[in-house]
Amino acid sequence: MAALPVRRSGRNTSLVNPTREFEDIYDRMGQLMNFAFGDMARVEMPWVPLADLSETEDAYVVKVELPGVGKDQIDVQLQDRELVVSGEIPEQEQDGQNGGRRRHRSTRRTGRFEFRARLPGDVNADAVQGELTDGVLTLTIPKSEAAKPRKIEIKG
């Protein structure tokens, strides 16, 4: 049995993000389907932006990556405990906004996007705050008083 050459190095030169790898494969499969079948294979499904959901003692914090998206292109809705962040990034025209240049490759996401998350506890929907900075939408969703942990004093 022949041995395969192995290159060893003292450090890892690249980190692999499995989520981005699967998204890349999904996008490439979509491109292949569009090439093979044209518009028959096209299904207008929204894409899901990358996001983090974390929790502090007083609130849930959601950070959604939306590079190049303006605040007027984003719609945020909160009903009960379900958060929906949606919107649309229009595709740039081939000749108009590109200054007459031909596009050779485009990997930027366009079209409808939608992020959905069910929050783990009850929230105060009237006090939600949102901020869009450097392409990251940060939503701070305060917990309701009933959902906040309470310290129980033990007597005796």
PDB file of C-alpha atoms in Angstrom:
ATOM      1  CA  MET A   1       0.000   0.000   0.000  1.00  0.00           C
ATOM      2  CA  ALA A   2       1.392   3.365  -1.017  1.00  0.00           C
ATOM      3  CA  ALA A   3       1.728   6.066   1.592  1.00  0.00           C
ATOM      4  CA  LEU A   4       0.323   9.504   0.918  1.00  0.00           C
ATOM      5  CA  PRO A   5       2.664  12.449   1.375  1.00  0.00           C
ATOM      6  CA  VAL A   6       1.951  14.390   4.526  1.00  0.00           C
ATOM      7  CA  ARG A   7       2.873  17.990   5.141  1.00  0.00           C
ATOM      8  CA  ARG A   8       3.300  18.810   8.790  1.00  0.00           C
ATOM      9  CA  SER A   9       3.444  22.254  10.202  1.00  0.00           C
ATOM     10  CA  GLY A  10       3.735  23.655  13.683  1.00  0.00           C
ATOM     11  CA  ARG A  11       0.562  25.728  13.448  1.00  0.00           C
ATOM     12  CA  ASN A  12      -2.805  25.687  11.795  1.00  0.00           C
ATOM     13  CA  THR A  13      -2.707  28.234   8.987  1.00  0.00           C
ATOM     14  CA  SER A  14      -6.436  28.285   8.223  1.00  0.00           C
ATOM     15  CA  LEU A  15      -9.569  27.953  10.272  1.00  0.00           C
ATOM     16  CA  VAL A  16     -12.574  26.265   8.736  1.00  0.00           C
ATOM     17  CA  ASN A  17     -16.058  27.560   9.458  1.00  0.00           C
ATOM     18  CA  PRO A  18     -18.451  24.669   8.673  1.00  0.00           C
ATOM     19  CA  THR A  19     -21.456  26.984   8.367  1.00  0.00           C
ATOM     20  CA  ARG A  20     -19.776  29.091   5.695  1.00  0.00           C
ATOM     21  CA  GLU A  21     -18.584  25.922   3.922  1.00  0.00           C
ATOM     22  CA  PHE A  22     -22.149  24.555   3.714  1.00  0.00           C
ATOM     23  CA  GLU A  23     -23.475  27.922   2.536  1.00  0.00           C
ATOM     24  CA  ASP A  24     -20.808  28.010  -0.167  1.00  0.00           C
ATOM     25  CA  ILE A  25     -21.734  24.481  -1.290  1.00  0.00           C
ATOM     26  CA  TYR A  26     -25.431  25.438  -1.296  1.00  0.00           C
ATOM     27  CA  ASP A  27     -24.714  28.537  -3.387  1.00  0.00           C
ATOM     28  CA  ARG A  28     -22.596  26.559  -5.857  1.00  0.00           C
ATOM     29  CA  MET A  29     -25.306  23.894  -6.199  1.00  0.00           C
ATOM     30  CA  GLY A  30     -27.822  26.676  -6.887  1.00  0.00           C
ATOM     31  CA  GLN A  31     -25.569  28.093  -9.581  1.00  0.00           C
ATOM     32  CA  LEU A  32     -25.204  24.626 -11.129  1.00  0.00           C
ATOM     33  CA  MET A  33     -28.984  24.079 -11.078  1.00  0.00           C
ATOM     34  CA  ASN A  34     -29.564  27.491 -12.680  1.00  0.00           C
ATOM     35  CA  PHE A  35     -26.989  26.692 -15.357  1.00  0.00           C
ATOM     36  CA  ALA A  36     -28.459  23.240 -16.038  1.00  0.00           C
ATOM     37  CA  PHE A  37     -32.178  24.000 -15.843  1.00  0.00           C
ATOM     38  CA  GLY A  38     -32.449  27.776 -16.153  1.00  0.00           C
ATOM     39  CA  ASP A  39     -35.464  29.429 -14.548  1.00  0.00           C
ATOM     40  CA  MET A  40     -37.210  26.088 -13.940  1.00  0.00           C
ATOM     41  CA  ALA A  41     -34.890  25.420 -10.980  1.00  0.00           C
ATOM     42  CA  ARG A  42     -35.153  28.918  -9.541  1.00  0.00           C
ATOM     43  CA  VAL A  43     -37.158  29.044  -6.340  1.00  0.00           C
ATOM     44  CA  GLU A  44     -37.325  32.410  -4.648  1.00  0.00           C
ATOM     45  CA  MET A  45     -36.406  31.417  -1.115  1.00  0.00           C
ATOM     46  CA  PRO A  46     -34.949  34.004   1.240  1.00  0.00           C
ATOM     47  CA  TRP A  47     -31.380  33.469   2.374  1.00  0.00           C
ATOM     48  CA  VAL A  48     -30.493  33.467   6.066  1.00  0.00           C
ATOM     49  CA  PRO A  49     -27.854  35.936   7.303  1.00  0.00           C
ATOM     50  CA  LEU A  50     -25.309  34.821   9.879  1.00  0.00           C
ATOM     51  CA  ALA A  51     -26.356  35.724  13.418  1.00  0.00           C
ATOM     52  CA  ASP A  52     -25.567  35.223  17.103  1.00  0.00           C
ATOM     53  CA  LEU A  53     -28.095  35.020  19.923  1.00  0.00           C
ATOM     54  CA  SER A  54     -26.758  35.505  23.429  1.00  0.00           C
ATOM     55  CA  GLU A  55     -28.205  36.226  26.833  1.00  0.00           C
ATOM     56  CA  THR A  56     -27.293  38.528  29.674  1.00  0.00           C
ATOM     57  CA  GLU A  57     -28.952  38.703  33.068  1.00  0.00           C
ATOM     58  CA  ASP A  58     -31.373  41.390  31.848  1.00  0.00           C
ATOM     59  CA  ALA A  59     -31.748  40.884  28.086  1.00  0.00           C
ATOM     60  CA  TYR A  60     -31.283  38.787  24.970  1.00  0.00           C
ATOM     61  CA  VAL A  61     -28.793  40.175  22.460  1.00  0.00           C
ATOM     62  CA  VAL A  62     -29.073  39.300  18.772  1.00  0.00           C
ATOM     63  CA  LYS A  63     -26.337  40.281  16.306  1.00  0.00           C
ATOM     64  CA  VAL A  64     -27.144  39.815  12.616  1.00  0.00           C
ATOM     65  CA  GLU A  65     -24.522  40.285   9.879  1.00  0.00           C
ATOM     66  CA  LEU A  66     -25.969  42.464   7.107  1.00  0.00           C
ATOM     67  CA  PRO A  67     -23.029  44.029   5.230  1.00  0.00           C
ATOM     68  CA  GLY A  68     -23.991  46.763   2.810  1.00  0.00           C
ATOM     69  CA  VAL A  69     -27.606  46.895   4.030  1.00  0.00           C
ATOM     70  CA  GLY A  70     -29.132  50.211   5.091  1.00  0.00           C
ATOM     71  CA  LYS A  71     -31.499  50.539   8.023  1.00  0.00           C
ATOM     72  CA  ASP A  72     -34.333  51.396   5.621  1.00  0.00           C
ATOM     73  CA  GLN A  73     -33.907  47.941   3.995  1.00  0.00           C
ATOM     74  CA  ILE A  74     -34.436  46.047   7.278  1.00  0.00           C
ATOM     75  CA  ASP A  75     -37.731  45.078   8.917  1.00  0.00           C
ATOM     76  CA  VAL A  76     -37.693  43.813  12.514  1.00  0.00           C
ATOM     77  CA  GLN A  77     -40.763  42.217  14.063  1.00  0.00           C
ATOM     78  CA  LEU A  78     -41.261  40.635  17.471  1.00  0.00           C
ATOM     79  CA  GLN A  79     -44.425  38.718  18.233  1.00  0.00           C
ATOM     80  CA  ASP A  80     -44.656  36.869  21.527  1.00  0.00           C
ATOM     81  CA  ARG A  81     -41.179  35.303  21.670  1.00  0.00           C
ATOM     82  CA  GLU A  82     -40.511  34.992  17.929  1.00  0.00           C
ATOM     83  CA  LEU A  83     -38.086  37.474  16.380  1.00  0.00           C
ATOM     84  CA  VAL A  84     -38.077  38.002  12.602  1.00  0.00           C
ATOM     85  CA  VAL A  85     -35.453  40.156  10.860  1.00  0.00           C
ATOM     86  CA  SER A  86     -36.137  40.444   7.141  1.00  0.00           C
ATOM     87  CA  GLY A  87     -35.508  42.646   4.133  1.00  0.00           C
ATOM     88  CA  GLU A  88     -34.159  42.689   0.630  1.00  0.00           C
ATOM     89  CA  ILE A  89     -30.882  43.606  -1.014  1.00  0.00           C
ATOM     90  CA  PRO A  90     -31.520  44.620  -4.619  1.00  0.00           C
ATOM     91  CA  GLU A  91     -29.276  43.119  -7.273  1.00  0.00           C
ATOM     92  CA  GLN A  92     -27.093  45.716  -8.957  1.00  0.00           C
ATOM     93  CA  GLU A  93     -27.828  46.324 -12.599  1.00  0.00           C
ATOM     94  CA  GLN A  94     -25.322  44.913 -15.058  1.00  0.00           C
ATOM     95  CA  ASP A  95     -24.708  48.157 -16.976  1.00  0.00           C
ATOM     96  CA  GLY A  96     -26.204  50.944 -14.859  1.00  0.00           C
ATOM     97  CA  GLN A  97     -24.477  51.019 -11.477  1.00  0.00           C
ATOM     98  CA  ASN A  98     -21.345  49.214 -12.591  1.00  0.00           C
ATOM     99  CA  GLY A  99     -20.344  52.005 -14.980  1.00  0.00           C
ATOM    100  CA  GLY A 100     -20.712  49.847 -18.098  1.00  0.00           C
ATOM    101  CA  ARG A 101     -18.390  47.135 -16.768  1.00  0.00           C
ATOM    102  CA  ARG A 102     -19.009  43.456 -17.391  1.00  0.00           C
ATOM    103  CA  ARG A 103     -19.351  41.287 -14.309  1.00  0.00           C
ATOM    104  CA  HIS A 104     -17.100  38.234 -14.335  1.00  0.00           C
ATOM    105  CA  ARG A 105     -18.020  36.866 -10.941  1.00  0.00           C
ATOM    106  CA  SER A 106     -20.439  37.790  -8.201  1.00  0.00           C
ATOM    107  CA  THR A 107     -20.602  36.080  -4.829  1.00  0.00           C
ATOM    108  CA  ARG A 108     -22.330  38.855  -2.891  1.00  0.00           C
ATOM    109  CA  ARG A 109     -25.726  37.934  -1.525  1.00  0.00           C
ATOM    110  CA  THR A 110     -28.736  39.693  -3.029  1.00  0.00           C
ATOM    111  CA  GLY A 111     -32.477  39.193  -2.855  1.00  0.00           C
ATOM    112  CA  ARG A 112     -34.728  38.589   0.119  1.00  0.00           C
ATOM    113  CA  PHE A 113     -33.228  37.624   3.470  1.00  0.00           C
ATOM    114  CA  GLU A 114     -34.890  36.428   6.641  1.00  0.00           C
ATOM    115  CA  PHE A 115     -33.577  35.487  10.081  1.00  0.00           C
ATOM    116  CA  ARG A 116     -35.962  33.880  12.580  1.00  0.00           C
ATOM    117  CA  ALA A 117     -35.320  33.020  16.203  1.00  0.00           C
ATOM    118  CA  ARG A 118     -37.514  31.875  19.049  1.00  0.00           C
ATOM    119  CA  LEU A 119     -36.328  33.574  22.221  1.00  0.00           C
ATOM    120  CA  PRO A 120     -35.961  31.282  25.245  1.00  0.00           C
ATOM    121  CA  GLY A 121     -38.012  33.414  27.673  1.00  0.00           C
ATOM    122  CA  ASP A 122     -40.624  36.143  27.914  1.00  0.00           C
ATOM    123  CA  VAL A 123     -39.532  39.600  26.753  1.00  0.00           C
ATOM    124  CA  ASN A 124     -40.535  43.240  27.102  1.00  0.00           C
ATOM    125  CA  ALA A 125     -41.362  44.017  23.457  1.00  0.00           C
ATOM    126  CA  ASP A 126     -41.926  47.721  24.162  1.00  0.00           C
ATOM    127  CA  ALA A 127     -38.294  48.319  25.171  1.00  0.00           C
ATOM    128  CA  VAL A 128     -36.418  46.640  22.284  1.00  0.00           C
ATOM    129  CA  GLN A 129     -33.471  48.652  20.977  1.00  0.00           C
ATOM    130  CA  GLY A 130     -31.787  48.232  17.589  1.00  0.00           C
ATOM    131  CA  GLU A 131     -28.525  49.621  16.245  1.00  0.00           C
ATOM    132  CA  LEU A 132     -26.890  49.125  12.849  1.00  0.00           C
ATOM    133  CA  THR A 133     -23.123  49.647  12.954  1.00  0.00           C
ATOM    134  CA  ASP A 134     -20.506  48.481  10.429  1.00  0.00           C
ATOM    135  CA  GLY A 135     -22.924  46.050   8.778  1.00  0.00           C
ATOM    136  CA  VAL A 136     -23.977  44.375  12.022  1.00  0.00           C
ATOM    137  CA  LEU A 137     -27.509  44.826  13.349  1.00  0.00           C
ATOM    138  CA  THR A 138     -27.516  44.550  17.160  1.00  0.00           C
ATOM    139  CA  LEU A 139     -30.881  44.054  18.825  1.00  0.00           C
ATOM    140  CA  THR A 140     -31.137  44.273  22.603  1.00  0.00           C
ATOM    141  CA  ILE A 141     -34.364  42.669  23.775  1.00  0.00           C
ATOM    142  CA  PRO A 142     -35.021  43.151  27.513  1.00  0.00           C
ATOM    143  CA  LYS A 143     -36.420  40.237  29.467  1.00  0.00           C
ATOM    144  CA  SER A 144     -39.756  40.644  31.173  1.00  0.00           C
ATOM    145  CA  GLU A 145     -39.689  40.905  34.949  1.00  0.00           C
ATOM    146  CA  ALA A 146     -41.185  37.406  35.197  1.00  0.00           C
ATOM    147  CA  ALA A 147     -38.355  35.933  33.089  1.00  0.00           C
ATOM    148  CA  LYS A 148     -35.500  37.505  35.061  1.00  0.00           C
ATOM    149  CA  PRO A 149     -33.837  35.235  37.605  1.00  0.00           C
ATOM    150  CA  ARG A 150     -34.584  36.085  41.214  1.00  0.00           C
ATOM    151  CA  LYS A 151     -32.356  35.386  44.161  1.00  0.00           C
ATOM    152  CA  ILE A 152     -34.115  33.500  46.924  1.00  0.00           C
ATOM    153  CA  GLU A 153     -32.946  34.307  50.398  1.00  0.00           C
ATOM    154  CA  ILE A 154     -32.724  31.354  52.742  1.00  0.00           C
ATOM    155  CA  LYS A 155     -33.555  31.986  56.377  1.00  0.00           C
ATOM    156  CA  GLY A 156     -32.484  30.004  59.312  1.00  0.00           C
TER     157      GLY A 156
END
